[in-house]
Structures are given as structure tokens and as C-alpha cells.
Amino acid sequence: MIARITGAALRGILVALVVVIPALYLPSAATTATEIVVLLAILGFVLTFAEYNSTFPSFIEFRDAPPLNRMRFIALMTMVTFLTLICKERIEPSNITALFSGFGLIIANMADFPYSPVRLVVLMLPAGAAPELIYDVRVTAAVAYVIALLTVLAFWFAVRVRGWPTANGAFNVWINLPLFDPTTGGDVVARLQRDGRINMILGVLLPFFIPALVKMASDLFDPISLYSPQTLIWTMSAWAFLPASMIMRGLAMMRIAELIEEKRRRVYSNAEAMQTA
């Protein structure tokens, strides 16, 4: 019980830390709505602590199937930290911020090519956008997208090479997929495969569709302003992290469907062997 409470509290603290990273790193003049940031950090801590301290799952998927959620968390924390340091270079430059800004520019030069998601994010900006804003959006979008791609590749390696989740023991569908009801909607394998494919398709297409939708919607209303560093950080992080998380979820569900199908084949083959004997 003590280990469970300690682990849940540690996870809650780490989630709260991610929420407040931009407010902690950026100068006070560049941060807005400090009260909202603190409230969101407390809310993240409470929800995470309540979920991981409970014996029964509620809404967090793959709670007992590391390292999926750990990879997601590390990816989001890396995005927020890197983007915060890059944005800080324009406000309060230092050797560290210059290093991350230069590294981000190198990544942007490689990721910003015609028809790439990074190029589409830059093109969604209004025609009169300041050069400084275009530069910041280009660099932060490229860094966030590359981190997301590396995270997806790392999870694919864990699934296909390291044999996730069987390397961690038996996989409990109820604990790790609390929102999935295996008793309704037809065959479990078909449903898992369908949901996995849908998540993967949406995860691949969303980085392309979101900038296009924002560009089309800008004719009807003013899009979200990216001049605020915190807004830029969280917008670019969400744009890259959510599709990557959906792809990872799709890979995980396809893997679970594959394991269930393999188990069924073993059961059928054993039953036929017993009948033959």
C-alpha cells in the first residue's frame, strides 16, 4: 500500500511539473494567467494520484503495461522543455537557450520541406505574421514533430523487437483498457483491429488536417494567437503529441488483437490434438 501511494504521488508530482514548466522557465513578463497554470497543475496531480492509487482503473489506459505511458510522458515533457528553452532564447537569451535554439533550427531545416506537416503549420499563419513569429512557429513545430516521430519509433521497437507487452507478464484487458467493453459489439479481435487502424489513420492524418482546418477557419474568425510563448508551446506540443499518442494507441491495440488471436489458435490446436489423441 505504501509503495502504491508513493508511486501515485510521484506520478502526480511529475504531471504537475510538466504543466508548470513554461511558467517556471519563462520570465514573469512572458507568463500569463499564473492562477490558471497552478490550478491545472493541482488538477493534474489530483487526477493522476487518484487513478494510480486506486486498485480499480477508471480512465487511464495501459496503466499496467509499461513503457507505453512512460514513453508518452517523456515525450510530452521533452517537447515542453525543449520548446520552452527555444522560446526563452528570444526573451532572455543564455548559452543554454542558444544551444537549444540552434539545435531546433537544424531540425527545422531538415523537417521543413514541401508538403511536410511543419511546412503546413507555417503556411497556416496569417499573411501579415511577423518574421519572428514565423521563425518561432517553424522551429517549435519541427522540434515537437521530430520528438513525436522518435517516440512512435521507440514504441514500435518495443512492440516488434522487445515483444511488448508479453515481456512484462500477462496482459489484463480490464486493467489496461478500462473504457473497452469486450462483451459488446461483436468479436473482440475485430473490434481491437478496427479501433487500432482508426487510431493509426487519424494519428497520421491529423498533423496535416489541423493546419488546413485552422487556415480555412481563419476566414470566419480569428485563430488562436501564437504570439504568447506559453500559447505557442502548448499549441505545438498538442499538435505533435496527440497524433503520436493516437498512433501508439493504435499500435498497442493491434498488438493486443494479435496476442488474442495467437492464444485462440493455440487453444484450437491443443483441442484438436486432444481430440486426435
Tab-separated table of N, CA, C and O in Angstrom, residues 124-225:
chain	number	residue	atom	x	y	z
A	124	MET	N	-0.166	28.044	-42.263
A	124	MET	CA	-1.452	28.401	-41.669
A	124	MET	C	-1.417	29.776	-41.008
A	124	MET	O	-2.469	30.331	-40.675
A	125	LEU	N	-0.231	30.348	-40.816
A	125	LEU	CA	-0.123	31.666	-40.195
A	125	LEU	C	-0.695	32.728	-41.129
A	125	LEU	O	-0.656	32.575	-42.357
A	126	PRO	N	-1.241	33.792	-40.569
A	126	PRO	CA	-1.792	34.854	-41.428
A	126	PRO	C	-0.723	35.505	-42.284
A	126	PRO	O	0.478	35.442	-41.978
A	127	ALA	N	-1.155	36.149	-43.348
A	127	ALA	CA	-0.217	36.724	-44.318
A	127	ALA	C	0.668	37.794	-43.692
A	127	ALA	O	1.824	37.947	-44.074
A	128	GLY	N	0.139	38.540	-42.734
A	128	GLY	CA	0.916	39.614	-42.135
A	128	GLY	C	1.666	39.225	-40.883
A	128	GLY	O	2.001	40.108	-40.068
A	129	ALA	N	1.931	37.929	-40.684
A	129	ALA	CA	2.623	37.486	-39.473
A	129	ALA	C	4.043	38.017	-39.443
A	129	ALA	O	4.711	38.120	-40.477
A	130	ALA	N	4.508	38.348	-38.268
A	130	ALA	CA	5.861	38.880	-38.104
A	130	ALA	C	6.896	37.796	-38.392
A	130	ALA	O	6.661	36.611	-38.135
A	131	PRO	N	8.050	38.186	-38.938
A	131	PRO	CA	9.111	37.187	-39.204
A	131	PRO	C	9.532	36.425	-37.955
A	131	PRO	O	9.862	35.244	-38.030
A	132	GLU	N	9.530	37.110	-36.807
A	132	GLU	CA	9.911	36.432	-35.562
A	132	GLU	C	8.920	35.320	-35.224
A	132	GLU	O	9.319	34.232	-34.777
A	133	LEU	N	7.617	35.579	-35.439
A	133	LEU	CA	6.605	34.556	-35.163
A	133	LEU	C	6.752	33.378	-36.124
A	133	LEU	O	6.656	32.219	-35.702
A	134	ILE	N	6.991	33.667	-37.392
A	134	ILE	CA	7.166	32.587	-38.368
A	134	ILE	C	8.359	31.716	-37.988
A	134	ILE	O	8.296	30.476	-38.051
A	135	TYR	N	9.451	32.360	-37.568
A	135	TYR	CA	10.638	31.610	-37.161
A	135	TYR	C	10.334	30.727	-35.955
A	135	TYR	O	10.691	29.527	-35.935
A	136	ASP	N	9.681	31.297	-34.940
A	136	ASP	CA	9.392	30.529	-33.724
A	136	ASP	C	8.459	29.359	-34.024
A	136	ASP	O	8.664	28.245	-33.518
A	137	VAL	N	7.430	29.597	-34.825
A	137	VAL	CA	6.491	28.524	-35.157
A	137	VAL	C	7.186	27.427	-35.947
A	137	VAL	O	6.989	26.231	-35.698
A	138	ARG	N	8.022	27.804	-36.883
A	138	ARG	CA	8.735	26.821	-37.708
A	138	ARG	C	9.641	25.945	-36.859
A	138	ARG	O	9.653	24.711	-36.989
A	139	VAL	N	10.406	26.556	-35.975
A	139	VAL	CA	11.355	25.796	-35.168
A	139	VAL	C	10.635	24.922	-34.150
A	139	VAL	O	10.946	23.729	-33.995
A	140	THR	N	9.678	25.496	-33.430
A	140	THR	CA	8.983	24.715	-32.396
A	140	THR	C	8.168	23.582	-33.006
A	140	THR	O	8.123	22.473	-32.452
A	141	ALA	N	7.535	23.826	-34.147
A	141	ALA	CA	6.771	22.757	-34.801
A	141	ALA	C	7.691	21.625	-35.239
A	141	ALA	O	7.363	20.437	-35.066
A	142	ALA	N	8.842	21.959	-35.791
A	142	ALA	CA	9.778	20.922	-36.240
A	142	ALA	C	10.304	20.101	-35.069
A	142	ALA	O	10.355	18.860	-35.140
A	143	VAL	N	10.682	20.762	-33.985
A	143	VAL	CA	11.212	20.040	-32.821
A	143	VAL	C	10.143	19.129	-32.224
A	143	VAL	O	10.407	17.947	-31.929
A	144	ALA	N	8.931	19.645	-32.045
A	144	ALA	CA	7.861	18.837	-31.469
A	144	ALA	C	7.529	17.639	-32.358
A	144	ALA	O	7.316	16.519	-31.866
A	145	TYR	N	7.495	17.846	-33.668
A	145	TYR	CA	7.135	16.761	-34.582
A	145	TYR	C	8.216	15.679	-34.618
A	145	TYR	O	7.900	14.480	-34.644
A	146	VAL	N	9.474	16.066	-34.596
A	146	VAL	CA	10.559	15.081	-34.602
A	146	VAL	C	10.554	14.280	-33.302
A	146	VAL	O	10.755	13.054	-33.314
A	147	ILE	N	10.309	14.931	-32.175
A	147	ILE	CA	10.220	14.200	-30.902
A	147	ILE	C	9.069	13.205	-30.948
A	147	ILE	O	9.191	12.064	-30.476
A	148	ALA	N	7.946	13.608	-31.520
A	148	ALA	CA	6.805	12.703	-31.643
A	148	ALA	C	7.142	11.502	-32.521
A	148	ALA	O	6.806	10.355	-32.188
A	149	LEU	N	7.817	11.740	-33.642
A	149	LEU	CA	8.196	10.638	-34.524
A	149	LEU	C	9.152	9.667	-33.830
A	149	LEU	O	9.002	8.439	-33.941
A	150	LEU	N	10.126	10.200	-33.099
A	150	LEU	CA	11.071	9.340	-32.391
A	150	LEU	C	10.366	8.512	-31.315
A	150	LEU	O	10.713	7.337	-31.092
A	151	THR	N	9.371	9.094	-30.670
A	151	THR	CA	8.623	8.357	-29.655
A	151	THR	C	7.832	7.213	-30.269
A	151	THR	O	7.796	6.095	-29.733
A	152	VAL	N	7.184	7.476	-31.406
A	152	VAL	CA	6.437	6.422	-32.093
A	152	VAL	C	7.378	5.294	-32.533
A	152	VAL	O	7.063	4.111	-32.372
A	153	LEU	N	8.534	5.644	-33.073
A	153	LEU	CA	9.505	4.630	-33.493
A	153	LEU	C	10.010	3.825	-32.294
A	153	LEU	O	10.207	2.607	-32.399
A	154	ALA	N	10.212	4.488	-31.159
A	154	ALA	CA	10.671	3.778	-29.962
A	154	ALA	C	9.616	2.779	-29.487
A	154	ALA	O	9.948	1.652	-29.087
A	155	PHE	N	8.344	3.167	-29.533
A	155	PHE	CA	7.297	2.230	-29.113
A	155	PHE	C	7.145	1.091	-30.123
A	155	PHE	O	6.901	-0.052	-29.735
A	156	TRP	N	7.269	1.403	-31.406
A	156	TRP	CA	7.222	0.337	-32.407
A	156	TRP	C	8.353	-0.673	-32.155
A	156	TRP	O	8.148	-1.889	-32.284
A	157	PHE	N	9.533	-0.187	-31.793
A	157	PHE	CA	10.653	-1.080	-31.466
A	157	PHE	C	10.305	-1.933	-30.248
A	157	PHE	O	10.604	-3.135	-30.214
A	158	ALA	N	9.658	-1.314	-29.240
A	158	ALA	CA	9.284	-2.066	-28.040
A	158	ALA	C	8.259	-3.148	-28.367
A	158	ALA	O	8.280	-4.236	-27.774
A	159	VAL	N	7.371	-2.888	-29.327
A	159	VAL	CA	6.346	-3.857	-29.685
A	159	VAL	C	6.919	-4.980	-30.537
A	159	VAL	O	6.721	-6.168	-30.248
A	160	ARG	N	7.643	-4.627	-31.584
A	160	ARG	CA	8.064	-5.619	-32.569
A	160	ARG	C	9.371	-6.321	-32.221
A	160	ARG	O	9.575	-7.476	-32.629
A	161	VAL	N	10.237	-5.680	-31.489
A	161	VAL	CA	11.544	-6.273	-31.174
A	161	VAL	C	11.571	-6.804	-29.744
A	161	VAL	O	12.017	-7.942	-29.509
A	162	ARG	N	11.091	-6.026	-28.806
A	162	ARG	CA	11.149	-6.437	-27.400
A	162	ARG	C	9.904	-7.197	-26.944
A	162	ARG	O	9.818	-7.646	-25.806
A	163	GLY	N	8.909	-7.308	-27.827
A	163	GLY	CA	7.753	-8.151	-27.526
A	163	GLY	C	6.762	-7.576	-26.537
A	163	GLY	O	6.126	-8.322	-25.798
A	164	TRP	N	6.626	-6.245	-26.503
A	164	TRP	CA	5.613	-5.649	-25.623
A	164	TRP	C	4.252	-6.218	-25.961
A	164	TRP	O	3.925	-6.388	-27.132
A	165	PRO	N	3.372	-6.493	-24.999
A	165	PRO	CA	3.558	-6.364	-23.539
A	165	PRO	C	3.903	-7.673	-22.858
A	165	PRO	O	3.897	-7.748	-21.641
A	166	THR	N	4.174	-8.736	-23.620
A	166	THR	CA	4.399	-10.046	-23.007
A	166	THR	C	5.656	-10.091	-22.159
A	166	THR	O	5.774	-10.928	-21.265
A	167	ALA	N	6.614	-9.182	-22.428
A	167	ALA	CA	7.832	-9.166	-21.618
A	167	ALA	C	7.564	-8.756	-20.182
A	167	ALA	O	8.378	-9.019	-19.286
A	168	ASN	N	6.411	-8.118	-19.932
A	168	ASN	CA	6.064	-7.661	-18.582
A	168	ASN	C	5.099	-8.604	-17.878
A	168	ASN	O	4.550	-8.255	-16.841
A	169	GLY	N	4.860	-9.784	-18.440
A	169	GLY	CA	3.923	-10.712	-17.833
A	169	GLY	C	2.596	-10.719	-18.562
A	169	GLY	O	2.459	-10.215	-19.686
A	170	ALA	N	1.586	-11.298	-17.911
A	170	ALA	CA	0.258	-11.407	-18.522
A	170	ALA	C	-0.372	-10.020	-18.682
A	170	ALA	O	-0.199	-9.139	-17.842
A	171	PHE	N	-1.117	-9.860	-19.774
A	171	PHE	CA	-1.777	-8.593	-20.076
A	171	PHE	C	-3.234	-8.698	-19.657
A	171	PHE	O	-3.978	-9.556	-20.138
A	172	ASN	N	-3.652	-7.807	-18.745
A	172	ASN	CA	-5.027	-7.771	-18.263
A	172	ASN	C	-5.795	-6.724	-19.056
A	172	ASN	O	-5.530	-5.528	-18.941
A	173	VAL	N	-6.756	-7.174	-19.871
A	173	VAL	CA	-7.506	-6.248	-20.721
A	173	VAL	C	-8.320	-5.287	-19.879
A	173	VAL	O	-8.424	-4.096	-20.189
A	174	TRP	N	-8.913	-5.762	-18.801
A	174	TRP	CA	-9.786	-4.901	-17.993
A	174	TRP	C	-8.991	-3.789	-17.316
A	174	TRP	O	-9.425	-2.649	-17.257
A	175	ILE	N	-7.796	-4.114	-16.808
A	175	ILE	CA	-6.976	-3.110	-16.136
A	175	ILE	C	-6.419	-2.104	-17.136
A	175	ILE	O	-6.402	-0.890	-16.897
A	176	ASN	N	-5.957	-2.573	-18.274
A	176	ASN	CA	-5.256	-1.714	-19.214
A	176	ASN	C	-6.163	-1.044	-20.233
A	176	ASN	O	-5.757	-0.060	-20.853
A	177	LEU	N	-7.361	-1.563	-20.428
A	177	LEU	CA	-8.335	-0.939	-21.329
A	177	LEU	C	-9.659	-0.770	-20.588
A	177	LEU	O	-10.646	-1.439	-20.900
A	178	PRO	N	-9.705	0.109	-19.597
A	178	PRO	CA	-10.924	0.221	-18.776
A	178	PRO	C	-12.130	0.740	-19.543
A	178	PRO	O	-13.273	0.498	-19.140
A	179	LEU	N	-11.916	1.485	-20.632
A	179	LEU	CA	-13.025	2.022	-21.412
A	179	LEU	C	-13.464	1.082	-22.529
A	179	LEU	O	-14.395	1.397	-23.268
A	180	PHE	N	-12.820	-0.061	-22.654
A	180	PHE	CA	-13.151	-1.024	-23.709
A	180	PHE	C	-13.970	-2.160	-23.109
A	180	PHE	O	-13.530	-2.831	-22.180
A	181	ASP	N	-15.176	-2.371	-23.631
A	181	ASP	CA	-16.062	-3.424	-23.144
A	181	ASP	C	-15.962	-4.620	-24.086
A	181	ASP	O	-16.476	-4.570	-25.209
A	182	PRO	N	-15.306	-5.700	-23.675
A	182	PRO	CA	-15.135	-6.843	-24.585
A	182	PRO	C	-16.396	-7.667	-24.792
A	182	PRO	O	-16.404	-8.558	-25.640
A	183	THR	N	-17.454	-7.390	-24.034
A	183	THR	CA	-18.670	-8.204	-24.126
A	183	THR	C	-19.677	-7.660	-25.113
A	183	THR	O	-20.711	-8.275	-25.331
A	184	THR	N	-19.437	-6.511	-25.698
A	184	THR	CA	-20.399	-5.921	-26.629
A	184	THR	C	-19.717	-5.597	-27.950
A	184	THR	O	-18.510	-5.373	-28.009
A	185	GLY	N	-20.522	-5.566	-29.010
A	185	GLY	CA	-20.024	-5.080	-30.296
A	185	GLY	C	-19.358	-6.101	-31.172
A	185	GLY	O	-18.611	-5.744	-32.068
A	186	GLY	N	-19.618	-7.391	-30.960
A	186	GLY	CA	-19.053	-8.398	-31.848
A	186	GLY	C	-17.734	-8.942	-31.354
A	186	GLY	O	-17.380	-8.833	-30.176
A	187	ASP	N	-16.975	-9.529	-32.283
A	187	ASP	CA	-15.722	-10.196	-31.947
A	187	ASP	C	-14.706	-9.198	-31.408
A	187	ASP	O	-14.519	-8.105	-31.956
A	188	VAL	N	-14.019	-9.591	-30.325
A	188	VAL	CA	-13.062	-8.702	-29.672
A	188	VAL	C	-11.886	-8.394	-30.596
A	188	VAL	O	-11.441	-7.240	-30.699
A	189	VAL	N	-11.377	-9.392	-31.275
A	189	VAL	CA	-10.219	-9.189	-32.147
A	189	VAL	C	-10.555	-8.213	-33.269
A	189	VAL	O	-9.777	-7.289	-33.569
A	190	ALA	N	-11.714	-8.393	-33.885
A	190	ALA	CA	-12.112	-7.496	-34.979
A	190	ALA	C	-12.283	-6.071	-34.483
A	190	ALA	O	-11.884	-5.117	-35.160
A	191	ARG	N	-12.852	-5.910	-33.287
A	191	ARG	CA	-13.042	-4.563	-32.743
A	191	ARG	C	-11.708	-3.912	-32.414
A	191	ARG	O	-11.499	-2.725	-32.679
A	192	LEU	N	-10.796	-4.671	-31.813
A	192	LEU	CA	-9.487	-4.119	-31.492
A	192	LEU	C	-8.731	-3.731	-32.758
A	192	LEU	O	-8.098	-2.672	-32.815
A	193	GLN	N	-8.791	-4.582	-33.775
A	193	GLN	CA	-8.121	-4.256	-35.037
A	193	GLN	C	-8.731	-3.024	-35.689
A	193	GLN	O	-8.014	-2.159	-36.202
A	194	ARG	N	-10.061	-2.935	-35.661
A	194	ARG	CA	-10.724	-1.768	-36.255
A	194	ARG	C	-10.352	-0.498	-35.511
A	194	ARG	O	-9.987	0.508	-36.132
A	195	ASP	N	-10.446	-0.526	-34.174
A	195	ASP	CA	-10.098	0.663	-33.394
A	195	ASP	C	-8.621	1.025	-33.568
A	195	ASP	O	-8.263	2.209	-33.626
A	196	GLY	N	-7.750	0.016	-33.646
A	196	GLY	CA	-6.336	0.288	-33.841
A	196	GLY	C	-6.056	0.949	-35.182
A	196	GLY	O	-5.290	1.920	-35.256
A	197	ARG	N	-6.693	0.455	-36.233
A	197	ARG	CA	-6.495	1.060	-37.560
A	197	ARG	C	-7.020	2.491	-37.597
A	197	ARG	O	-6.386	3.383	-38.184
A	198	ILE	N	-8.180	2.718	-36.983
A	198	ILE	CA	-8.750	4.073	-36.974
A	198	ILE	C	-7.818	5.038	-36.246
A	198	ILE	O	-7.564	6.160	-36.707
A	199	ASN	N	-7.294	4.611	-35.090
A	199	ASN	CA	-6.379	5.474	-34.341
A	199	ASN	C	-5.115	5.768	-35.135
A	199	ASN	O	-4.631	6.912	-35.148
A	200	MET	N	-4.580	4.776	-35.815
A	200	MET	CA	-3.351	4.983	-36.570
A	200	MET	C	-3.589	5.904	-37.768
A	200	MET	O	-2.773	6.785	-38.056
A	201	ILE	N	-4.710	5.723	-38.458
A	201	ILE	CA	-5.009	6.581	-39.608
A	201	ILE	C	-5.203	8.020	-39.162
A	201	ILE	O	-4.658	8.961	-39.768
A	202	LEU	N	-5.974	8.225	-38.086
A	202	LEU	CA	-6.186	9.582	-37.585
A	202	LEU	C	-4.876	10.195	-37.100
A	202	LEU	O	-4.616	11.386	-37.317
A	203	GLY	N	-4.045	9.398	-36.439
A	203	GLY	CA	-2.777	9.915	-35.952
A	203	GLY	C	-1.849	10.364	-37.070
A	203	GLY	O	-1.118	11.339	-36.926
A	204	VAL	N	-1.893	9.650	-38.204
A	204	VAL	CA	-1.049	10.032	-39.338
A	204	VAL	C	-1.604	11.277	-40.036
A	204	VAL	O	-0.842	12.159	-40.466
A	205	LEU	N	-2.927	11.393	-40.132
A	205	LEU	CA	-3.530	12.469	-40.917
A	205	LEU	C	-3.705	13.772	-40.143
A	205	LEU	O	-3.708	14.850	-40.750
A	206	LEU	N	-3.865	13.705	-38.827
A	206	LEU	CA	-4.154	14.919	-38.057
A	206	LEU	C	-3.095	16.010	-38.193
A	206	LEU	O	-3.447	17.194	-38.306
A	207	PRO	N	-1.784	15.704	-38.174
A	207	PRO	CA	-0.813	16.793	-38.351
A	207	PRO	C	-0.966	17.536	-39.671
A	207	PRO	O	-0.549	18.698	-39.778
A	208	PHE	N	-1.555	16.895	-40.678
A	208	PHE	CA	-1.797	17.560	-41.953
A	208	PHE	C	-3.141	18.298	-41.953
A	208	PHE	O	-3.256	19.386	-42.519
A	209	PHE	N	-4.157	17.691	-41.321
A	209	PHE	CA	-5.502	18.262	-41.363
A	209	PHE	C	-5.657	19.475	-40.458
A	209	PHE	O	-6.343	20.435	-40.809
A	210	ILE	N	-5.020	19.443	-39.285
A	210	ILE	CA	-5.222	20.541	-38.325
A	210	ILE	C	-4.780	21.884	-38.897
A	210	ILE	O	-5.541	22.865	-38.828
A	211	PRO	N	-3.572	22.019	-39.480
A	211	PRO	CA	-3.216	23.321	-40.073
A	211	PRO	C	-4.160	23.743	-41.192
A	211	PRO	O	-4.481	24.929	-41.324
A	212	ALA	N	-4.619	22.774	-42.010
A	212	ALA	CA	-5.540	23.119	-43.097
A	212	ALA	C	-6.871	23.620	-42.542
A	212	ALA	O	-7.446	24.601	-43.050
A	213	LEU	N	-7.372	22.976	-41.479
A	213	LEU	CA	-8.635	23.417	-40.878
A	213	LEU	C	-8.489	24.796	-40.251
A	213	LEU	O	-9.391	25.631	-40.355
A	214	VAL	N	-7.348	25.035	-39.584
A	214	VAL	CA	-7.121	26.354	-38.985
A	214	VAL	C	-7.056	27.429	-40.063
A	214	VAL	O	-7.604	28.529	-39.907
A	215	LYS	N	-6.417	27.114	-41.176
A	215	LYS	CA	-6.314	28.073	-42.271
A	215	LYS	C	-7.682	28.387	-42.864
A	215	LYS	O	-8.000	29.554	-43.144
A	216	MET	N	-8.515	27.366	-43.035
A	216	MET	CA	-9.857	27.600	-43.573
A	216	MET	C	-10.736	28.347	-42.577
A	216	MET	O	-11.539	29.194	-42.957
A	217	ALA	N	-10.576	28.029	-41.279
A	217	ALA	CA	-11.402	28.680	-40.271
A	217	ALA	C	-10.981	30.119	-40.018
A	217	ALA	O	-11.767	30.903	-39.471
A	218	SER	N	-9.766	30.492	-40.409
A	218	SER	CA	-9.311	31.863	-40.187
A	218	SER	C	-10.117	32.878	-40.984
A	218	SER	O	-10.109	34.069	-40.661
A	219	ASP	N	-10.814	32.433	-42.037
A	219	ASP	CA	-11.671	33.342	-42.792
A	219	ASP	C	-12.952	33.675	-42.033
A	219	ASP	O	-13.600	34.684	-42.306
A	220	LEU	N	-13.324	32.820	-41.074
A	220	LEU	CA	-14.564	33.023	-40.333
A	220	LEU	C	-14.327	33.708	-38.994
A	220	LEU	O	-15.139	34.501	-38.544
A	221	PHE	N	-13.225	33.393	-38.329
A	221	PHE	CA	-12.924	34.011	-37.038
A	221	PHE	C	-11.416	34.045	-36.863
A	221	PHE	O	-10.676	33.358	-37.566
A	222	ASP	N	-10.969	34.847	-35.914
A	222	ASP	CA	-9.532	34.970	-35.656
A	222	ASP	C	-9.003	33.692	-35.009
A	222	ASP	O	-9.519	33.269	-33.969
A	223	PRO	N	-7.988	33.062	-35.607
A	223	PRO	CA	-7.422	31.865	-34.989
A	223	PRO	C	-6.699	32.206	-33.694
A	223	PRO	O	-6.452	33.364	-33.386
A	224	ILE	N	-6.327	31.174	-32.959
A	224	ILE	CA	-5.645	31.364	-31.683
A	224	ILE	C	-4.318	32.080	-31.912
A	224	ILE	O	-3.582	31.799	-32.861
A	225	SER	N	-4.045	33.044	-31.060
A	225	SER	CA	-2.819	33.818	-31.204
A	225	SER	C	-1.628	33.027	-30.686
A	225	SER	O	-1.657	32.462	-29.592
